[in-house]
CSV table of C-alpha atoms and ligand atoms in Angstrom, one decimal:
chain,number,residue,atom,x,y,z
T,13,UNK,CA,19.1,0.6,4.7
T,14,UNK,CA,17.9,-2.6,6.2
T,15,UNK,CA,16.5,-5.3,4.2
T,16,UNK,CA,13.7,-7.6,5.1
T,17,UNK,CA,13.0,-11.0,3.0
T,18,UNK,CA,9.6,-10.8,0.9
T,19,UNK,CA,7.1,-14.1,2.5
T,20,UNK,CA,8.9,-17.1,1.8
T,21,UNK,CA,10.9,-16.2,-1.6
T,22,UNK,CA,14.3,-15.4,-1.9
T,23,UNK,CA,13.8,-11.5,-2.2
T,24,UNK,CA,14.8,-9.3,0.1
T,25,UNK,CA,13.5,-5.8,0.3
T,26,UNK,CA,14.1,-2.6,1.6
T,27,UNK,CA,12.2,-2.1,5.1
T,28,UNK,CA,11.2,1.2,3.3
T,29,UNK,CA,9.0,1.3,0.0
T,30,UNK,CA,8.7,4.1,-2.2
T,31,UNK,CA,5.2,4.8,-2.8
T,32,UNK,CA,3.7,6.6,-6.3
T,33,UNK,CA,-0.1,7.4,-5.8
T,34,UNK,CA,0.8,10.8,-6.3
T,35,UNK,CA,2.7,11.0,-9.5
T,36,UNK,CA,0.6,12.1,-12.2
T,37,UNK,CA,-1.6,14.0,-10.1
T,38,UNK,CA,0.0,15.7,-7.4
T,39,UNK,CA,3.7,15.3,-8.8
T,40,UNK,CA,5.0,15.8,-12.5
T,41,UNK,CA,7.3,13.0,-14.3
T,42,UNK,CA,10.4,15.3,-13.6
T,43,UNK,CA,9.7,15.1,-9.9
T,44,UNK,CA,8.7,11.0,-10.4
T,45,UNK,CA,12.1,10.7,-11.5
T,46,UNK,CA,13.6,12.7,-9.1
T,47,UNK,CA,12.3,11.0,-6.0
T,48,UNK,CA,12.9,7.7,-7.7
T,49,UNK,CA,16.9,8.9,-8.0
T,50,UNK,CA,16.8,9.8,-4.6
T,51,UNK,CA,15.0,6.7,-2.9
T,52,UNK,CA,17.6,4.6,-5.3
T,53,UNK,CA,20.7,6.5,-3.9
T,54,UNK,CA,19.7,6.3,-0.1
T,55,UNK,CA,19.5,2.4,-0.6
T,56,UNK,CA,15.5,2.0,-1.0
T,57,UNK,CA,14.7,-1.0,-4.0
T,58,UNK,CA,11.5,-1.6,-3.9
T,59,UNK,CA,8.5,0.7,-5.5
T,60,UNK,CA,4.8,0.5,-4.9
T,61,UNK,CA,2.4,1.3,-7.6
T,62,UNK,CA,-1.0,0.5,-9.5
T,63,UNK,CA,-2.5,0.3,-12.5
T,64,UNK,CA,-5.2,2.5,-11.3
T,65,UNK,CA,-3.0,5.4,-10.0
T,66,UNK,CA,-2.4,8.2,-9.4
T,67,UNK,CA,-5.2,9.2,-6.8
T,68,UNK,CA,-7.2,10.5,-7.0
T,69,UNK,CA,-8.6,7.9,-9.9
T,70,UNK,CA,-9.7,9.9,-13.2
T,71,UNK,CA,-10.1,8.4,-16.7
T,72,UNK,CA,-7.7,11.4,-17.7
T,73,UNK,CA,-4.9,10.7,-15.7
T,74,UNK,CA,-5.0,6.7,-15.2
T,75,UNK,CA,-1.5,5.1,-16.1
T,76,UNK,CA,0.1,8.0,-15.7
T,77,UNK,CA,2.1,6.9,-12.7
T,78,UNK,CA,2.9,3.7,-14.4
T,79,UNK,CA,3.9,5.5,-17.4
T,80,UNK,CA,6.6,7.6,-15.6
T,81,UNK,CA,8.0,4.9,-13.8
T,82,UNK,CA,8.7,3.3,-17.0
T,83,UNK,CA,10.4,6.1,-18.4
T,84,UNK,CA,12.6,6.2,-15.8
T,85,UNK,CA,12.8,2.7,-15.9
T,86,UNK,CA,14.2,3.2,-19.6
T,87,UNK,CA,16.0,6.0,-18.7
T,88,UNK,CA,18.3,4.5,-15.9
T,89,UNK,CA,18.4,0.9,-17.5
T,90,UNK,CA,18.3,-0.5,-13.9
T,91,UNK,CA,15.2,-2.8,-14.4
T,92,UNK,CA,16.8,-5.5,-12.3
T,93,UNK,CA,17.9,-3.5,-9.1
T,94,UNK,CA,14.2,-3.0,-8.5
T,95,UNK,CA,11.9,-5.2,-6.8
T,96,UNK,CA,8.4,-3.7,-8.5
T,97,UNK,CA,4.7,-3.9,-7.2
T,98,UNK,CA,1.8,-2.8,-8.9
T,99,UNK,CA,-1.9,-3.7,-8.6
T,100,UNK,CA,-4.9,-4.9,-10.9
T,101,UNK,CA,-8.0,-2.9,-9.6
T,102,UNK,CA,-11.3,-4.6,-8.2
T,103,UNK,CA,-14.8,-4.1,-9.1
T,104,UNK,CA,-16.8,-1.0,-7.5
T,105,UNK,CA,-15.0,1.8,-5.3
T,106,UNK,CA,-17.1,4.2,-8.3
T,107,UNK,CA,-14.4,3.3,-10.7
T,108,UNK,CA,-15.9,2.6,-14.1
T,109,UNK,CA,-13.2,3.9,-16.5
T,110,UNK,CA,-10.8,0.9,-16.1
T,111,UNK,CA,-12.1,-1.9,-18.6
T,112,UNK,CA,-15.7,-0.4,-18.5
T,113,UNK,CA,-15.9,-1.8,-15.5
T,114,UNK,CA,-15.3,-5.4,-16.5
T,115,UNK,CA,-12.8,-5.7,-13.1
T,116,UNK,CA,-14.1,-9.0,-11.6
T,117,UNK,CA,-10.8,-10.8,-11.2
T,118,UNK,CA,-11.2,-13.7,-13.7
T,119,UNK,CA,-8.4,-14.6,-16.1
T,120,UNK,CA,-9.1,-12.1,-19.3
T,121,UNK,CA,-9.4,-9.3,-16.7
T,122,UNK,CA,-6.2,-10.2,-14.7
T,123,UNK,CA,-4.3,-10.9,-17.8
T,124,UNK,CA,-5.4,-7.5,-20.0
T,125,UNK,CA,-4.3,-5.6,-16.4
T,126,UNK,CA,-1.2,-7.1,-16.5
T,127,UNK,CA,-0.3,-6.7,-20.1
T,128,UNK,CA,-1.4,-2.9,-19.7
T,129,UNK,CA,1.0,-2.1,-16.8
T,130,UNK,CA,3.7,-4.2,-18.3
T,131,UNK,CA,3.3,-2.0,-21.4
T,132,UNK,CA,3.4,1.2,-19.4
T,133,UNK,CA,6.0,0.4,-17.1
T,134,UNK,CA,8.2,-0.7,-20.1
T,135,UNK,CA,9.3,-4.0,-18.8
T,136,UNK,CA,8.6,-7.6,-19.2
T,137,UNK,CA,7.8,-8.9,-15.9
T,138,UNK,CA,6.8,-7.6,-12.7
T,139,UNK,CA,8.2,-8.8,-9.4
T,140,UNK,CA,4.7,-9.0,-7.3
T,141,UNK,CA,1.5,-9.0,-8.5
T,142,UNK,CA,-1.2,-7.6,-6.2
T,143,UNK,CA,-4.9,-7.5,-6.1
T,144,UNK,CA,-5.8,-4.4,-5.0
T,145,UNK,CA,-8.6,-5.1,-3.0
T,146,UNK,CA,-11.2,-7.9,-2.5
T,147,UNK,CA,-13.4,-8.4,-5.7
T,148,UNK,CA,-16.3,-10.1,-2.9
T,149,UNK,CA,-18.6,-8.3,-0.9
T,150,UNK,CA,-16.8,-7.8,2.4
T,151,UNK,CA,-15.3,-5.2,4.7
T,152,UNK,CA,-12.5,-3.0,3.8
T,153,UNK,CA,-11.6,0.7,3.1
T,154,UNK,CA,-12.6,1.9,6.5
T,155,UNK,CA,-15.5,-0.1,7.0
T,156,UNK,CA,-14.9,-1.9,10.8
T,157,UNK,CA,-18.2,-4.5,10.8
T,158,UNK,CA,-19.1,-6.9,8.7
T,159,UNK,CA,-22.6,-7.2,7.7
T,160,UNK,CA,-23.2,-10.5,5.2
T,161,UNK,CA,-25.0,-9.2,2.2
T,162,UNK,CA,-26.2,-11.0,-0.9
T,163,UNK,CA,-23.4,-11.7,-3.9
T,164,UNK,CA,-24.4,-12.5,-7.2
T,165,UNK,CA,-22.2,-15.5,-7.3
T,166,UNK,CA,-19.7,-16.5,-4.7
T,167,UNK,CA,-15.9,-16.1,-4.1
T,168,UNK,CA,-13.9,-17.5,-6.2
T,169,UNK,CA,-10.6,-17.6,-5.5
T,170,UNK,CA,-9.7,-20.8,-6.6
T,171,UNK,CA,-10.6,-19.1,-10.8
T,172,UNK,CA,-8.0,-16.1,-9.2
T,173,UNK,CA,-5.9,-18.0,-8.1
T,174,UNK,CA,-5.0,-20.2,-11.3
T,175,UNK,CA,-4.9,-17.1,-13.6
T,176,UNK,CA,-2.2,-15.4,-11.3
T,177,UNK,CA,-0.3,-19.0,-11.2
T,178,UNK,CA,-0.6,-18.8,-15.1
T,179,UNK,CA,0.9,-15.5,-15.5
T,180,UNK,CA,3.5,-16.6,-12.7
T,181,UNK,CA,4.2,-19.9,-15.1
T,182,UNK,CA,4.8,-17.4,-17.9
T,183,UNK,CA,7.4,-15.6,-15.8
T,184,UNK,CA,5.2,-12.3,-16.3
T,185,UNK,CA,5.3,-12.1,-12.5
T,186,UNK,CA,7.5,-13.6,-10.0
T,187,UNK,CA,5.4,-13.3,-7.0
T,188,UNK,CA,1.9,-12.8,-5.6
T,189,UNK,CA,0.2,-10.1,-3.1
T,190,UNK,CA,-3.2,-9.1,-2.0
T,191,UNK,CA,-4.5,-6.0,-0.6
T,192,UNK,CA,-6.8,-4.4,1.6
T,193,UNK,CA,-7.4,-8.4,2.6
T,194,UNK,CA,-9.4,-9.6,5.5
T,195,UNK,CA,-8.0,-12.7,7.2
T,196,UNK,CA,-10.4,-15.1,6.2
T,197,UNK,CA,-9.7,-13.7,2.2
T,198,UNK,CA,-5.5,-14.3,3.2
T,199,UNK,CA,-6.1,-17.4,5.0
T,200,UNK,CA,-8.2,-18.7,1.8
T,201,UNK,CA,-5.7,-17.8,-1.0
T,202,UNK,CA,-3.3,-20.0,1.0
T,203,UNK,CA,-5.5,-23.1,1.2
T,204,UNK,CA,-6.3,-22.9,-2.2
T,205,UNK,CA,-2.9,-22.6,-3.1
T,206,UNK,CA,-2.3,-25.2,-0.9
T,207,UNK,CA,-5.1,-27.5,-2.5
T,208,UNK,CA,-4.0,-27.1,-5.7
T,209,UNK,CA,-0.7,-27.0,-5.7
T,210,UNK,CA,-0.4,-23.0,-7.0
T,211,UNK,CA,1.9,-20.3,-5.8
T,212,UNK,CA,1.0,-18.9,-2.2
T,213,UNK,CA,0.5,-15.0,-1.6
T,214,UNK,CA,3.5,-13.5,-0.2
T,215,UNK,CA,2.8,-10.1,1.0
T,216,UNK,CA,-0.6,-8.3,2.0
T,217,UNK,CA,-0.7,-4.5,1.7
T,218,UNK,CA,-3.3,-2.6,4.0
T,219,UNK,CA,-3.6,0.4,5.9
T,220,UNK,CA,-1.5,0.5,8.9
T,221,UNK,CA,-0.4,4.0,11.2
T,222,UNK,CA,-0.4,5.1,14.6
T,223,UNK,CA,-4.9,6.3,13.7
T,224,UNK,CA,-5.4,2.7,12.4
T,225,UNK,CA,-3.5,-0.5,14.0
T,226,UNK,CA,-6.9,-2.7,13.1
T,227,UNK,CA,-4.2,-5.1,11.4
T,228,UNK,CA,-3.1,-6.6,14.5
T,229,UNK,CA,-5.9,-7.8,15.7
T,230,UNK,CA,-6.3,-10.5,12.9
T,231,UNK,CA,-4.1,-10.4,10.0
T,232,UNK,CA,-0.9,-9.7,12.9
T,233,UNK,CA,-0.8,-13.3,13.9
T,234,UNK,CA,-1.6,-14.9,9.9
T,235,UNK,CA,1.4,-12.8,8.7
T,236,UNK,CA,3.8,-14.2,11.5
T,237,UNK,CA,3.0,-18.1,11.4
T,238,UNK,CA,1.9,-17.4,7.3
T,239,UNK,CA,5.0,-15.9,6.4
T,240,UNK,CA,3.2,-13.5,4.5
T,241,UNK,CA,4.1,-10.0,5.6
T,242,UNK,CA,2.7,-6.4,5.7
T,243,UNK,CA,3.3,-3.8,3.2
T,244,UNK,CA,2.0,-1.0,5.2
T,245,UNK,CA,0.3,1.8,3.4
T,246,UNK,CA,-0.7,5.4,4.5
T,247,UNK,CA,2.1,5.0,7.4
T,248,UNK,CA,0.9,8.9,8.1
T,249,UNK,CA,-2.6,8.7,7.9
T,250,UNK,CA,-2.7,10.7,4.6
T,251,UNK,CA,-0.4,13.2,6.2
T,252,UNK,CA,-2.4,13.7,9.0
T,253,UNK,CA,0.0,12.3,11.4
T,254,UNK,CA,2.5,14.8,10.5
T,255,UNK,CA,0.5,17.5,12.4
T,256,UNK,CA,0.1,19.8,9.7
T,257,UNK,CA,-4.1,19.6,9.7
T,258,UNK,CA,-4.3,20.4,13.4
T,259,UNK,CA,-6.9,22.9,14.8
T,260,UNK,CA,-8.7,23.3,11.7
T,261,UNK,CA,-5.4,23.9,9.2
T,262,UNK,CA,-5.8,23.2,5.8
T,263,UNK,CA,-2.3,23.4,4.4
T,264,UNK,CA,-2.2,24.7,0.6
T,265,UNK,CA,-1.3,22.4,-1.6
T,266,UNK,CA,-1.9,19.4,0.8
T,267,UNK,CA,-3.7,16.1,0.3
T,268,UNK,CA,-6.7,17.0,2.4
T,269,UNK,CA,-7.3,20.4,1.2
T,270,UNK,CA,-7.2,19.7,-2.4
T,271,UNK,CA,-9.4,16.3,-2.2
T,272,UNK,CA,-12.7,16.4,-0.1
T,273,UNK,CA,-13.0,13.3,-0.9
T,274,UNK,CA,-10.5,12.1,1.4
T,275,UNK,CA,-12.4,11.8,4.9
T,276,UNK,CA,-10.9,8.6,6.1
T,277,UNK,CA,-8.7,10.5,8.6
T,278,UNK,CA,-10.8,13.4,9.4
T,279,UNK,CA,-12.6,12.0,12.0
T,280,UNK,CA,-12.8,13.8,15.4
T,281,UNK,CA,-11.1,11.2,17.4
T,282,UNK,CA,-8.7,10.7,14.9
T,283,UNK,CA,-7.7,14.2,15.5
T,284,UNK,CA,-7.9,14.2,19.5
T,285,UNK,CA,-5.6,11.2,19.2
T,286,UNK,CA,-3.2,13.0,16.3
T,287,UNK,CA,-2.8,16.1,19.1
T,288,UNK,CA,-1.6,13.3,21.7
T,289,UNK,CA,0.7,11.7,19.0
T,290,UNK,CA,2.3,15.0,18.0
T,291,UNK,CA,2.7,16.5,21.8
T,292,UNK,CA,4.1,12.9,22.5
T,293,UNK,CA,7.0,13.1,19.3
T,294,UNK,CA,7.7,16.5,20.3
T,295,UNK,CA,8.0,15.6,24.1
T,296,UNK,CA,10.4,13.8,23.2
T,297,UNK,CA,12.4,16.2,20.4
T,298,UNK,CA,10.8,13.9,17.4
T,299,UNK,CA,9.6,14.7,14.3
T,300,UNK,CA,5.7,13.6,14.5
T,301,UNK,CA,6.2,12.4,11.3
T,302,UNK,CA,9.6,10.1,11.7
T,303,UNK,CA,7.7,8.8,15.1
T,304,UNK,CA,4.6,7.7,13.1
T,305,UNK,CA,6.9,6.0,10.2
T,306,UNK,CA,9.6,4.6,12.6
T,307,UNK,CA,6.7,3.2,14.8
T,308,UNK,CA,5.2,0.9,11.5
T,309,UNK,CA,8.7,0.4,10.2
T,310,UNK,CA,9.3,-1.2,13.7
T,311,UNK,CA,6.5,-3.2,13.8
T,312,UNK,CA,7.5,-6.9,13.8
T,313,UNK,CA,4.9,-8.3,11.5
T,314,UNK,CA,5.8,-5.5,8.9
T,315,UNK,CA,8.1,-6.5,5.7
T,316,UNK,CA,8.2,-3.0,3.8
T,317,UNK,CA,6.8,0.2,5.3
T,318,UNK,CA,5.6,2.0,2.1
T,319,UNK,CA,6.2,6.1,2.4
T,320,UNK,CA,4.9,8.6,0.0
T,321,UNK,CA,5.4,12.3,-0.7
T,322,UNK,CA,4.7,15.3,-2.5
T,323,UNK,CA,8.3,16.7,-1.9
T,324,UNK,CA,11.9,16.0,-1.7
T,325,UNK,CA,12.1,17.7,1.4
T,326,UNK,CA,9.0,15.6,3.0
T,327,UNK,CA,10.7,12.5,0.9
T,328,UNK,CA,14.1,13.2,2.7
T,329,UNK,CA,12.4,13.3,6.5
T,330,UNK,CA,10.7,10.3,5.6
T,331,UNK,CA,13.7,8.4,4.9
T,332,UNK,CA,15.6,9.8,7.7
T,333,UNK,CA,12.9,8.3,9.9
T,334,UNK,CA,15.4,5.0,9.6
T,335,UNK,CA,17.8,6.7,11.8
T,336,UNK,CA,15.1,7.1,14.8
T,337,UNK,CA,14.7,4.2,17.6
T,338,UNK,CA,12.0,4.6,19.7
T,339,UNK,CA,13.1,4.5,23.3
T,340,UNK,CA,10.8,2.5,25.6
T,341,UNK,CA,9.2,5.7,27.5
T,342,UNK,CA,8.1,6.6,23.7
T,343,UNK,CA,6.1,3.3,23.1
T,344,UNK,CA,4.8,3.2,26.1
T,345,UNK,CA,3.5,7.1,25.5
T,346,UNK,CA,2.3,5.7,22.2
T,347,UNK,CA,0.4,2.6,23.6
T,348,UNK,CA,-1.2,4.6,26.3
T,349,UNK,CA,-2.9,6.9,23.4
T,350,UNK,CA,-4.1,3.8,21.7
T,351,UNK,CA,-5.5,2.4,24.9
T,352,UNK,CA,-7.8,5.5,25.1
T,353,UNK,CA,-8.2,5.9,21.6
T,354,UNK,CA,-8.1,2.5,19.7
T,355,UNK,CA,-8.1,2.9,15.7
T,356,UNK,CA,-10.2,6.0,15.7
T,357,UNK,CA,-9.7,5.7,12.0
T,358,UNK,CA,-9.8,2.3,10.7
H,414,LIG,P1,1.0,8.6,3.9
H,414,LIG,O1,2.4,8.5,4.4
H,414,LIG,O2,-0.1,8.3,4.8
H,414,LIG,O3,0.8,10.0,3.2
H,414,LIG,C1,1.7,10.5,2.3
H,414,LIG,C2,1.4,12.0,2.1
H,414,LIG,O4,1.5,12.8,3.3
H,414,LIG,C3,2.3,12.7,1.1
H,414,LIG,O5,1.9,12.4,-0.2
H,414,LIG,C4,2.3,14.1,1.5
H,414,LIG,O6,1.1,14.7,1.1
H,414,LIG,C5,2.2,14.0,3.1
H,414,LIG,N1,3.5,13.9,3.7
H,414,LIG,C6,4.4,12.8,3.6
H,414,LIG,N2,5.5,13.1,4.3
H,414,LIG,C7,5.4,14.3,4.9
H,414,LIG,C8,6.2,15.0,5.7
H,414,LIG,N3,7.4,14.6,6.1
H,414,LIG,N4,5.7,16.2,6.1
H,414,LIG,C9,4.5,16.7,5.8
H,414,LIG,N5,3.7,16.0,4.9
H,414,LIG,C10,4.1,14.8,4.5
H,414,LIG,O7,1.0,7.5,2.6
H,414,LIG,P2,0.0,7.4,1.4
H,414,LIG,O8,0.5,8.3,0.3
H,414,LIG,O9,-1.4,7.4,1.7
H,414,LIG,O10,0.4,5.9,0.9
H,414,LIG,C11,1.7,5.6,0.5
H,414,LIG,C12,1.7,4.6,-0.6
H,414,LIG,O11,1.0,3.5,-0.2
H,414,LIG,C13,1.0,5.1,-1.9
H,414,LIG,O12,1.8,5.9,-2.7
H,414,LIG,C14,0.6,3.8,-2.6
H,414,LIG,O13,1.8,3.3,-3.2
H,414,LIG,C15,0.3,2.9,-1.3
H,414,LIG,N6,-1.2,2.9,-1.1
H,414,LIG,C16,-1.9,1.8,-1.3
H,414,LIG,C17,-3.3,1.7,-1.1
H,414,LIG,C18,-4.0,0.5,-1.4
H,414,LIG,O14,-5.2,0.5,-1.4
H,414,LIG,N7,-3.3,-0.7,-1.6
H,414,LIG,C19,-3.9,2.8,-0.6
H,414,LIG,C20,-3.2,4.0,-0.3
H,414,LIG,C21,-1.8,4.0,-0.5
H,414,LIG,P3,0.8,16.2,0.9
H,414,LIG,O15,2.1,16.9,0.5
H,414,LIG,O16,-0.3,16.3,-0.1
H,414,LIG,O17,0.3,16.7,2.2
């Protein structure tokens, strides 16, 4: 396993993160557990979660995936080998079940997420702290323009930023992230923090796979000289990348047949380009799969590639995807796609 340092702190983590988004929903605890034992023993020490998951959100199920990462947290008694990330949700995105809605991220809110998650995942302190997506009106979760539109009150990151530094102070968190973050929301968490003298952000998770490379055109370069790297989520486009929904398959069992909900990579061009992906891993003897993955985990700007999965077997591929370099003819053969078909699923 290779290890890459976390921003500016002293933390190094593994290039590969375990997601959860499925525990809870898709996965039992048993199998939580299971894939947590696994991910442990092939050298993977960092774990990805929310206090919103799993996903799909229901009031039924929320904490759920929390909850079984603490039991195996109490279980294995390893608290301290494990570099942990979860999430306080934002307003909207249809989710009213989490505080009634009360998700604007002001100090009460962030501070009731964080005692929540700290309760469910059994431990005193998390190691980053991320929010998981803007609580301003901007452009994120697929949307590519920007449109300014009216806000009740502005940004205010400065209020955000002091209730994270307080629960930092209380060593309830060690580190800061955002999510699903535009530049000009990265670049202003840092000036703030830079104004006032309050912890800077150290990671920023968003979407990044072979369908949607939208991150380098402006958060790339604010990661490099920022020292703030990606945590790249969906590295396989929901699965999509894998193949498995080409020509109209719906796979039982499978992310995009169960949810309907889940368009993002469903587009047309996304699946012209997939079919050139695919025919391009196998071309070359690949897996599509440990193309897509070892593509993002090679990506320079990226500090943890986070992988998910519904299965040991997919789980097992997935990390195996370490042991595949991508010779030069293969990222040219992947650059040449993108030229012709630039994020067809941002
Ligand atoms: P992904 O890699 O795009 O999709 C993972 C899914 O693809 C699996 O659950 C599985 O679903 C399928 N799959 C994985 N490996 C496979 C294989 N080898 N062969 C065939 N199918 C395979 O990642 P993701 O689950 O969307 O995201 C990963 C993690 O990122 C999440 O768990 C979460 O921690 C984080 N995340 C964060 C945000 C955010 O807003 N910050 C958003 C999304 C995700 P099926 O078995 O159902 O097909």
């Amino acid at each position: 396993m290779e290890y890459r340092r976390l921003g500016h702190t002293d933390i190094k983590v593994s290039v590969l993160c375990l997601g959860t988004m499925t525990w809870g929903e898709q996965n039992s605890e048993a199998e939580a557990h299971a894939q947590l034992d696994y991910a442990v023993a092939q050298g993977i020490n960092f774990i990805d979660t929310a206090e919103m998951y799993p996903v799909p959100p229901r009031p039924e199920t929320q904490g759920r995936t929390e909850t079984y990462i603490g039991t195996w947290l109490r279980a294995r008694g390893r608290r301290d080998d494990i570099i942990l990330a979860t999430k306080v949700t934002g307003p909207g995105n249809g989710i009213k079940h989490i505080r009634d809605g009360r998700t604007r991220f002001t100090e009460p809110v962030i501070r009731e997420a964080l005692e929540g998650s700290l309760r469910r995942l059994q431990t005193d302190y998390v190691d980053l702290y991320q929010l998981h997506w803007p609580d301003r009106r901007t452009n994120f979760f697929g949307q590519l323009g920007y449109t300014p539109m009216e806000e009740k009150e502005p940004p205010h990151i400065e209020e955000t930023l002091t209730a994270l530094a307080r629960l930092v102070e209380e060593g309830k968190v060690r580190y800061i992230g955002l999510s699903n973050e535009s530049p000009w929301g990265v670049m202003s968490f840092l000036a703030a923090a830079e104004r006032l003298g309050l912890p800077r952000v150290v990671s920023i998770q968003n979407p990044y796979n072979l369908l949607n490379r939208s991150f380098e055109i402006g958060l790339a370069e604010v990661s490099h000289r920022e020292q703030v790297g990606l945590l790249a989520y969906s590295p396989l486009a929901f699965g999509m990348l894998t193949g498995k929904y080409l020509d109209g398959a719906r796979p039982a069992g499978s992310r995009i047949t169960l949810y309907s909900r889940f368009t993002r990579y469903l587009k047309e061009e996304g699946q012209r380009a997939t079919a050139e992906y695919v025919r391009l891993a196998r071309e070359h003897g690949l897996s599509p799969a440990q193309m897509a993955l070892a593509f993002v985990t090679s990506r320079p700007f990226v500090t943890s590639n986070i992988i998910g999965a519904t299965s040991m077997e997919q789980l097992a591929e997935n990390v195996a995807s370490l042991d595949v370099a991508l010779l030069d003819e293969v990222l040219a053969g992947i650059e040449a796609i993108h030229t012709c078909q630039p994020n067809p699923c941002p």
